CSV table of N, CA and C in Angstrom, one decimal:
chain,number,residue,atom,x,y,z
A,26,MET,N,82.0,130.1,47.0
A,26,MET,CA,81.5,130.6,48.3
A,26,MET,C,82.4,130.2,49.4
A,27,ALA,N,82.9,129.0,49.4
A,27,ALA,CA,83.8,128.5,50.5
A,27,ALA,C,85.1,129.2,50.5
A,28,ARG,N,85.5,129.8,49.3
A,28,ARG,CA,86.8,130.5,49.3
A,28,ARG,C,86.7,131.8,50.0
A,29,GLN,N,85.6,132.3,50.3
A,29,GLN,CA,85.4,133.6,51.0
A,29,GLN,C,85.8,133.5,52.4
A,30,PHE,N,85.5,132.3,53.0
A,30,PHE,CA,85.8,132.0,54.4
A,30,PHE,C,87.2,131.5,54.6
A,31,LYS,N,88.1,132.3,55.0
A,31,LYS,CA,89.4,131.9,55.3
A,31,LYS,C,89.7,132.0,56.8
A,32,PRO,N,90.6,131.1,57.2
A,32,PRO,CA,90.9,131.1,58.7
A,32,PRO,C,91.6,132.4,59.0
A,33,THR,N,91.4,132.8,60.2
A,33,THR,CA,92.0,134.0,60.7
A,33,THR,C,93.5,133.8,60.9
A,34,LYS,N,94.3,134.7,60.6
A,34,LYS,CA,95.7,134.6,60.8
A,34,LYS,C,96.0,134.8,62.2
A,35,VAL,N,97.0,134.1,62.8
A,35,VAL,CA,97.3,134.2,64.2
A,35,VAL,C,98.3,135.4,64.3
A,36,GLU,N,97.8,136.4,65.0
A,36,GLU,CA,98.6,137.6,65.1
A,36,GLU,C,99.6,137.5,66.3
A,37,ASN,N,99.1,136.8,67.3
A,37,ASN,CA,100.0,136.6,68.5
A,37,ASN,C,100.2,135.2,68.8
A,38,PRO,N,101.2,134.5,68.3
A,38,PRO,CA,101.4,133.1,68.5
A,38,PRO,C,101.7,132.8,70.0
A,39,TRP,N,102.2,133.8,70.8
A,39,TRP,CA,102.5,133.5,72.2
A,39,TRP,C,101.2,133.3,73.0
A,40,GLN,N,100.1,133.8,72.5
A,40,GLN,CA,98.8,133.6,73.2
A,40,GLN,C,98.4,132.1,73.1
A,41,SER,N,98.6,131.6,71.9
A,41,SER,CA,98.3,130.2,71.7
A,41,SER,C,99.2,129.3,72.5
A,42,ARG,N,100.5,129.6,72.6
A,42,ARG,CA,101.4,128.8,73.4
A,42,ARG,C,101.0,128.9,74.9
A,43,ALA,N,100.7,130.1,75.3
A,43,ALA,CA,100.3,130.3,76.7
A,43,ALA,C,99.1,129.5,77.1
A,44,ALA,N,98.1,129.5,76.2
A,44,ALA,CA,96.8,128.8,76.4
A,44,ALA,C,97.1,127.3,76.5
A,45,GLY,N,97.9,126.8,75.6
A,45,GLY,CA,98.3,125.4,75.6
A,45,GLY,C,99.1,125.0,76.8
A,46,SER,N,99.9,125.9,77.3
A,46,SER,CA,100.7,125.6,78.5
A,46,SER,C,99.8,125.6,79.7
A,47,CYS,N,98.8,126.5,79.8
A,47,CYS,CA,97.9,126.5,80.9
A,47,CYS,C,97.1,125.2,81.0
A,48,VAL,N,96.6,124.8,79.8
A,48,VAL,CA,95.9,123.5,79.8
A,48,VAL,C,96.7,122.4,80.2
A,49,ALA,N,98.0,122.3,79.8
A,49,ALA,CA,98.9,121.2,80.2
A,49,ALA,C,99.1,121.2,81.7
A,50,VAL,N,99.3,122.4,82.3
A,50,VAL,CA,99.5,122.5,83.7
A,50,VAL,C,98.2,122.1,84.5
A,51,ALA,N,97.1,122.5,84.0
A,51,ALA,CA,95.8,122.1,84.6
A,51,ALA,C,95.6,120.6,84.6
A,52,VAL,N,95.9,120.0,83.5
A,52,VAL,CA,95.8,118.5,83.5
A,52,VAL,C,96.7,117.8,84.4
A,53,ILE,N,98.0,118.3,84.5
A,53,ILE,CA,99.0,117.7,85.4
A,53,ILE,C,98.5,117.9,86.9
A,54,LEU,N,98.0,119.1,87.2
A,54,LEU,CA,97.5,119.3,88.6
A,54,LEU,C,96.4,118.4,88.9
A,55,LEU,N,95.4,118.2,88.0
A,55,LEU,CA,94.3,117.3,88.3
A,55,LEU,C,94.7,115.9,88.5
A,56,LEU,N,95.8,115.5,87.7
A,56,LEU,CA,96.2,114.1,87.9
A,56,LEU,C,97.1,113.9,89.1
A,57,VAL,N,97.8,114.9,89.6
A,57,VAL,CA,98.7,114.7,90.7
A,57,VAL,C,98.1,115.2,92.0
A,58,HIS,N,97.1,116.0,92.0
A,58,HIS,CA,96.5,116.6,93.2
A,58,HIS,C,96.1,115.5,94.2
A,59,PRO,N,96.5,115.7,95.5
A,59,PRO,CA,96.2,114.7,96.5
A,59,PRO,C,94.7,114.5,96.8
A,60,ALA,N,93.8,115.4,96.4
A,60,ALA,CA,92.4,115.3,96.7
A,60,ALA,C,91.8,114.0,96.2
A,61,GLN,N,92.3,113.5,95.1
A,61,GLN,CA,91.8,112.3,94.5
A,61,GLN,C,92.1,111.1,95.4
A,62,TYR,N,93.0,111.2,96.3
A,62,TYR,CA,93.4,110.1,97.1
A,62,TYR,C,92.7,110.2,98.5
A,63,LEU,N,92.0,111.3,98.8
A,63,LEU,CA,91.5,111.5,100.1
A,63,LEU,C,90.4,110.5,100.5
A,64,GLY,N,89.7,109.9,99.5
A,64,GLY,CA,88.7,108.9,99.8
A,64,GLY,C,89.2,107.7,100.6
A,65,ALA,N,90.5,107.4,100.4
A,65,ALA,CA,91.1,106.3,101.1
A,65,ALA,C,91.4,106.7,102.5
A,66,LEU,N,91.4,107.9,102.9
A,66,LEU,CA,91.7,108.4,104.2
A,66,LEU,C,90.4,108.8,105.0
A,67,THR,N,89.2,108.6,104.4
A,67,THR,CA,88.0,109.0,105.0
A,67,THR,C,87.8,108.3,106.3
A,68,PRO,N,87.5,109.0,107.4
A,68,PRO,CA,87.3,108.3,108.7
A,68,PRO,C,86.0,107.5,108.7
A,69,GLY,N,86.0,106.4,109.5
A,69,GLY,CA,84.8,105.6,109.6
A,69,GLY,C,84.7,104.4,108.7
A,70,VAL,N,85.7,104.2,107.8
A,70,VAL,CA,85.7,103.1,107.0
A,70,VAL,C,86.7,102.0,107.4
A,71,HIS,N,87.3,102.2,108.6
A,71,HIS,CA,88.2,101.2,109.1
A,71,HIS,C,87.6,100.5,110.2
A,72,SER,N,87.8,99.2,110.3
A,72,SER,CA,87.2,98.4,111.4
A,72,SER,C,88.1,98.4,112.6
A,73,ALA,N,87.7,97.7,113.6
A,73,ALA,CA,88.5,97.8,114.9
A,73,ALA,C,89.9,97.2,114.8
A,74,ASN,N,90.1,96.2,113.9
A,74,ASN,CA,91.4,95.6,113.8
A,74,ASN,C,92.3,96.3,112.9
A,75,GLY,N,91.9,97.4,112.3
A,75,GLY,CA,92.8,98.2,111.5
A,75,GLY,C,92.7,97.9,110.0
A,76,THR,N,91.9,96.9,109.6
A,76,THR,CA,91.7,96.6,108.2
A,76,THR,C,90.7,97.5,107.6
A,77,GLN,N,90.7,97.8,106.3
A,77,GLN,CA,89.8,98.7,105.7
A,77,GLN,C,88.5,97.9,105.5
A,78,LYS,N,87.4,98.6,105.8
A,78,LYS,CA,86.0,98.0,105.7
A,78,LYS,C,85.4,98.6,104.5
A,79,ASN,N,84.7,97.7,103.8
A,79,ASN,CA,84.0,98.1,102.6
A,79,ASN,C,82.7,98.9,103.0
A,80,PRO,N,82.5,100.1,102.5
A,80,PRO,CA,81.3,100.8,103.0
A,80,PRO,C,80.0,100.2,102.5
A,81,LEU,N,80.1,99.3,101.5
A,81,LEU,CA,78.9,98.7,100.9
A,81,LEU,C,78.5,97.4,101.7
A,82,ASP,N,79.3,97.0,102.6
A,82,ASP,CA,79.0,95.8,103.4
A,82,ASP,C,77.8,96.0,104.2
A,83,GLY,N,76.9,95.1,104.2
A,83,GLY,CA,75.7,95.1,105.0
A,83,GLY,C,74.6,96.0,104.4
A,84,TRP,N,74.6,96.3,103.1
A,84,TRP,CA,73.6,97.1,102.6
A,84,TRP,C,72.3,96.3,102.3
A,85,HIS,N,72.5,95.0,102.2
A,85,HIS,CA,71.4,94.1,101.9
A,85,HIS,C,70.9,93.5,103.2
A,86,GLN,N,69.7,93.8,103.6
A,86,GLN,CA,69.1,93.2,104.8
A,86,GLN,C,68.2,92.1,104.4
A,87,SER,N,68.6,90.9,104.8
A,87,SER,CA,67.7,89.8,104.5
A,87,SER,C,66.7,89.5,105.7
A,88,ARG,N,65.6,89.0,105.4
A,88,ARG,CA,64.6,88.8,106.4
A,88,ARG,C,65.0,87.5,107.2
A,89,PRO,N,64.7,87.5,108.5
A,89,PRO,CA,65.0,86.3,109.3
A,89,PRO,C,64.2,85.1,108.9
A,90,GLY,N,64.9,84.0,108.8
A,90,GLY,CA,64.3,82.7,108.5
A,90,GLY,C,64.2,82.5,107.0
A,91,SER,N,64.8,83.4,106.2
A,91,SER,CA,64.8,83.2,104.7
A,91,SER,C,66.2,83.3,104.2
A,92,THR,N,66.4,82.9,103.0
A,92,THR,CA,67.7,83.0,102.4
A,92,THR,C,67.7,84.0,101.3
A,93,GLN,N,68.8,84.7,101.2
A,93,GLN,CA,69.1,85.7,100.1
A,93,GLN,C,67.9,86.5,99.8
A,94,GLY,N,67.5,87.4,100.7
A,94,GLY,CA,66.5,88.4,100.4
A,94,GLY,C,65.1,87.9,100.3
A,95,GLY,N,64.8,86.7,100.9
A,95,GLY,CA,63.5,86.3,101.0
A,95,GLY,C,63.1,85.3,99.9
A,96,ASP,N,64.0,84.8,99.1
A,96,ASP,CA,63.8,83.8,98.1
A,96,ASP,C,63.9,82.4,98.7
A,97,PRO,N,62.8,81.7,98.9
A,97,PRO,CA,62.9,80.4,99.5
A,97,PRO,C,63.5,79.4,98.5
A,98,TRP,N,63.6,79.7,97.2
A,98,TRP,CA,64.1,78.8,96.2
A,98,TRP,C,65.5,79.1,95.9
A,99,PHE,N,66.2,80.0,96.6
A,99,PHE,CA,67.6,80.4,96.3
A,99,PHE,C,68.5,79.2,96.2
A,100,ASN,N,68.5,78.3,97.2
A,100,ASN,CA,69.4,77.2,97.1
A,100,ASN,C,69.2,76.3,95.9
A,101,LEU,N,67.9,76.0,95.6
A,101,LEU,CA,67.6,75.2,94.5
A,101,LEU,C,68.0,75.9,93.2
A,102,ARG,N,67.8,77.2,93.1
A,102,ARG,CA,68.2,77.9,91.9
A,102,ARG,C,69.7,77.9,91.7
A,103,SER,N,70.4,78.0,92.8
A,103,SER,CA,71.9,77.9,92.8
A,103,SER,C,72.4,76.6,92.3
A,104,GLN,N,71.7,75.5,92.8
A,104,GLN,CA,72.1,74.2,92.3
A,104,GLN,C,71.8,74.0,90.8
A,105,VAL,N,70.7,74.5,90.4
A,105,VAL,CA,70.3,74.4,89.0
A,105,VAL,C,71.3,75.2,88.1
A,106,GLU,N,71.7,76.4,88.5
A,106,GLU,CA,72.6,77.2,87.8
A,106,GLU,C,74.0,76.6,87.7
A,107,ALA,N,74.3,75.8,88.7
A,107,ALA,CA,75.6,75.1,88.8
A,107,ALA,C,75.5,73.8,87.9
A,108,GLY,N,74.3,73.4,87.5
A,108,GLY,CA,74.2,72.2,86.6
A,108,GLY,C,73.8,71.0,87.3
A,109,SER,N,73.4,71.1,88.6
A,109,SER,CA,72.9,69.9,89.3
A,109,SER,C,71.4,69.9,89.4
A,110,TYR,N,70.8,69.0,88.7
A,110,TYR,CA,69.3,68.9,88.6
A,110,TYR,C,68.7,67.9,89.5
A,111,ILE,N,69.5,67.2,90.4
A,111,ILE,CA,69.0,66.1,91.2
A,111,ILE,C,67.9,66.6,92.1
A,112,GLU,N,68.2,67.7,92.9
A,112,GLU,CA,67.2,68.2,93.9
A,112,GLU,C,66.0,68.7,93.1
A,113,LEU,N,66.2,69.4,92.0
A,113,LEU,CA,65.1,70.0,91.2
A,113,LEU,C,64.2,68.8,90.7
A,114,CYS,N,64.8,67.8,90.2
A,114,CYS,CA,64.0,66.7,89.7
A,114,CYS,C,63.2,66.0,90.8
A,115,SER,N,63.8,65.8,92.0
A,115,SER,CA,63.1,65.1,93.1
A,115,SER,C,61.9,66.0,93.6
A,116,GLN,N,62.1,67.3,93.6
A,116,GLN,CA,61.1,68.3,94.0
A,116,GLN,C,60.0,68.3,93.0
A,117,TRP,N,60.3,68.2,91.7
A,117,TRP,CA,59.3,68.3,90.7
A,117,TRP,C,58.5,67.0,90.6
A,118,ARG,N,59.2,65.8,90.9
A,118,ARG,CA,58.5,64.6,90.9
A,118,ARG,C,57.5,64.5,92.1
A,119,SER,N,57.9,65.0,93.2
A,119,SER,CA,57.0,65.0,94.4
A,119,SER,C,55.8,66.0,94.1
A,120,GLN,N,56.0,67.0,93.4
A,120,GLN,CA,55.0,67.9,93.0
A,120,GLN,C,54.0,67.3,92.1
A,121,GLN,N,54.5,66.5,91.1
A,121,GLN,CA,53.7,65.8,90.2
A,121,GLN,C,52.8,64.7,90.8
A,122,ARG,N,53.4,64.1,91.9
A,122,ARG,CA,52.6,63.1,92.6
A,122,ARG,C,51.6,63.7,93.6
A,123,GLY,N,51.8,65.0,93.8
A,123,GLY,CA,50.8,65.7,94.7
A,123,GLY,C,51.2,65.7,96.1
A,124,SER,N,52.5,65.3,96.4
A,124,SER,CA,52.9,65.2,97.8
A,124,SER,C,53.8,66.4,98.2
A,125,ALA,N,54.0,67.3,97.3
A,125,ALA,CA,54.8,68.5,97.6
A,125,ALA,C,54.0,69.6,98.3
A,126,SER,N,54.5,70.2,99.3
A,126,SER,CA,53.7,71.2,100.0
A,126,SER,C,53.8,72.6,99.2
A,127,ASP,N,55.0,72.9,98.7
A,127,ASP,CA,55.2,74.1,97.9
A,127,ASP,C,55.3,73.8,96.4
A,128,LYS,N,54.6,74.6,95.6
A,128,LYS,CA,54.7,74.5,94.2
A,128,LYS,C,56.0,75.2,93.7
A,129,LEU,N,56.6,74.6,92.7
A,129,LEU,CA,57.8,75.2,92.1
A,129,LEU,C,57.5,76.5,91.4
A,130,PRO,N,58.4,77.4,91.4
A,130,PRO,CA,58.1,78.6,90.5
A,130,PRO,C,58.2,78.2,89.1
A,131,ARG,N,57.6,79.1,88.2
A,131,ARG,CA,57.4,78.8,86.8
A,131,ARG,C,58.8,78.5,86.1
A,132,ASN,N,59.8,79.3,86.4
A,132,ASN,CA,61.1,79.1,85.7
A,132,ASN,C,61.7,77.8,86.1
A,133,LEU,N,61.6,77.4,87.4
A,133,LEU,CA,62.2,76.1,87.8
A,133,LEU,C,61.4,75.0,87.2
A,134,GLU,N,60.0,75.2,87.1
A,134,GLU,CA,59.2,74.1,86.6
A,134,GLU,C,59.5,73.9,85.1
A,135,ASN,N,59.8,75.0,84.4
A,135,ASN,CA,60.1,74.8,83.0
A,135,ASN,C,61.5,74.1,82.8
A,136,LYS,N,62.4,74.4,83.7
A,136,LYS,CA,63.7,73.7,83.6
A,136,LYS,C,63.6,72.3,84.0
A,137,ALA,N,62.7,72.0,84.9
A,137,ALA,CA,62.4,70.6,85.3
A,137,ALA,C,61.8,69.8,84.2
A,138,ARG,N,60.9,70.4,83.5
A,138,ARG,CA,60.3,69.7,82.3
A,138,ARG,C,61.3,69.4,81.3
A,139,ALA,N,62.3,70.3,81.1
A,139,ALA,CA,63.3,70.1,80.1
A,139,ALA,C,64.4,69.1,80.5
A,140,HIS,N,64.6,69.0,81.8
A,140,HIS,CA,65.8,68.2,82.2
A,140,HIS,C,65.4,66.9,82.9
A,141,CYS,N,64.2,66.8,83.4
A,141,CYS,CA,63.9,65.6,84.3
A,141,CYS,C,62.8,64.7,83.6
A,142,ARG,N,63.0,63.4,83.8
A,142,ARG,CA,62.0,62.5,83.3
A,142,ARG,C,61.1,62.1,84.5
A,143,LEU,N,59.8,62.0,84.2
A,143,LEU,CA,58.8,61.6,85.2
A,143,LEU,C,58.9,60.1,85.4
A,144,LEU,N,59.4,59.7,86.6
A,144,LEU,CA,59.5,58.2,86.9
A,144,LEU,C,58.3,57.8,87.7
A,145,PRO,N,57.9,56.6,87.6
A,145,PRO,CA,56.8,56.1,88.4
A,145,PRO,C,57.1,56.1,89.9
């Protein structure tokens, strides 16, 4: 059955060469064309002193009086991620004594249980 299906013979080899050449020219034009570099020349992305300004700067609006998008525990989380548990442990101990005004979030509380000892 498979022997019945034979590939067609190429009658005009110049058509194949012409098609391959057109594809090669199209690829070269796409790679060399200056339109791909026009994004660097877009007006409005340069600041007053002539340096290029990142268009994504300022996309994040934080609320006044808070840190990093409204997370009051951002500084403590940053310290814990850096490996410093001193502030976390003192906050957790004061929470255990009942003198802390704010309760630690659950993930910080779990890390405190794992890394801090409850001292009298």
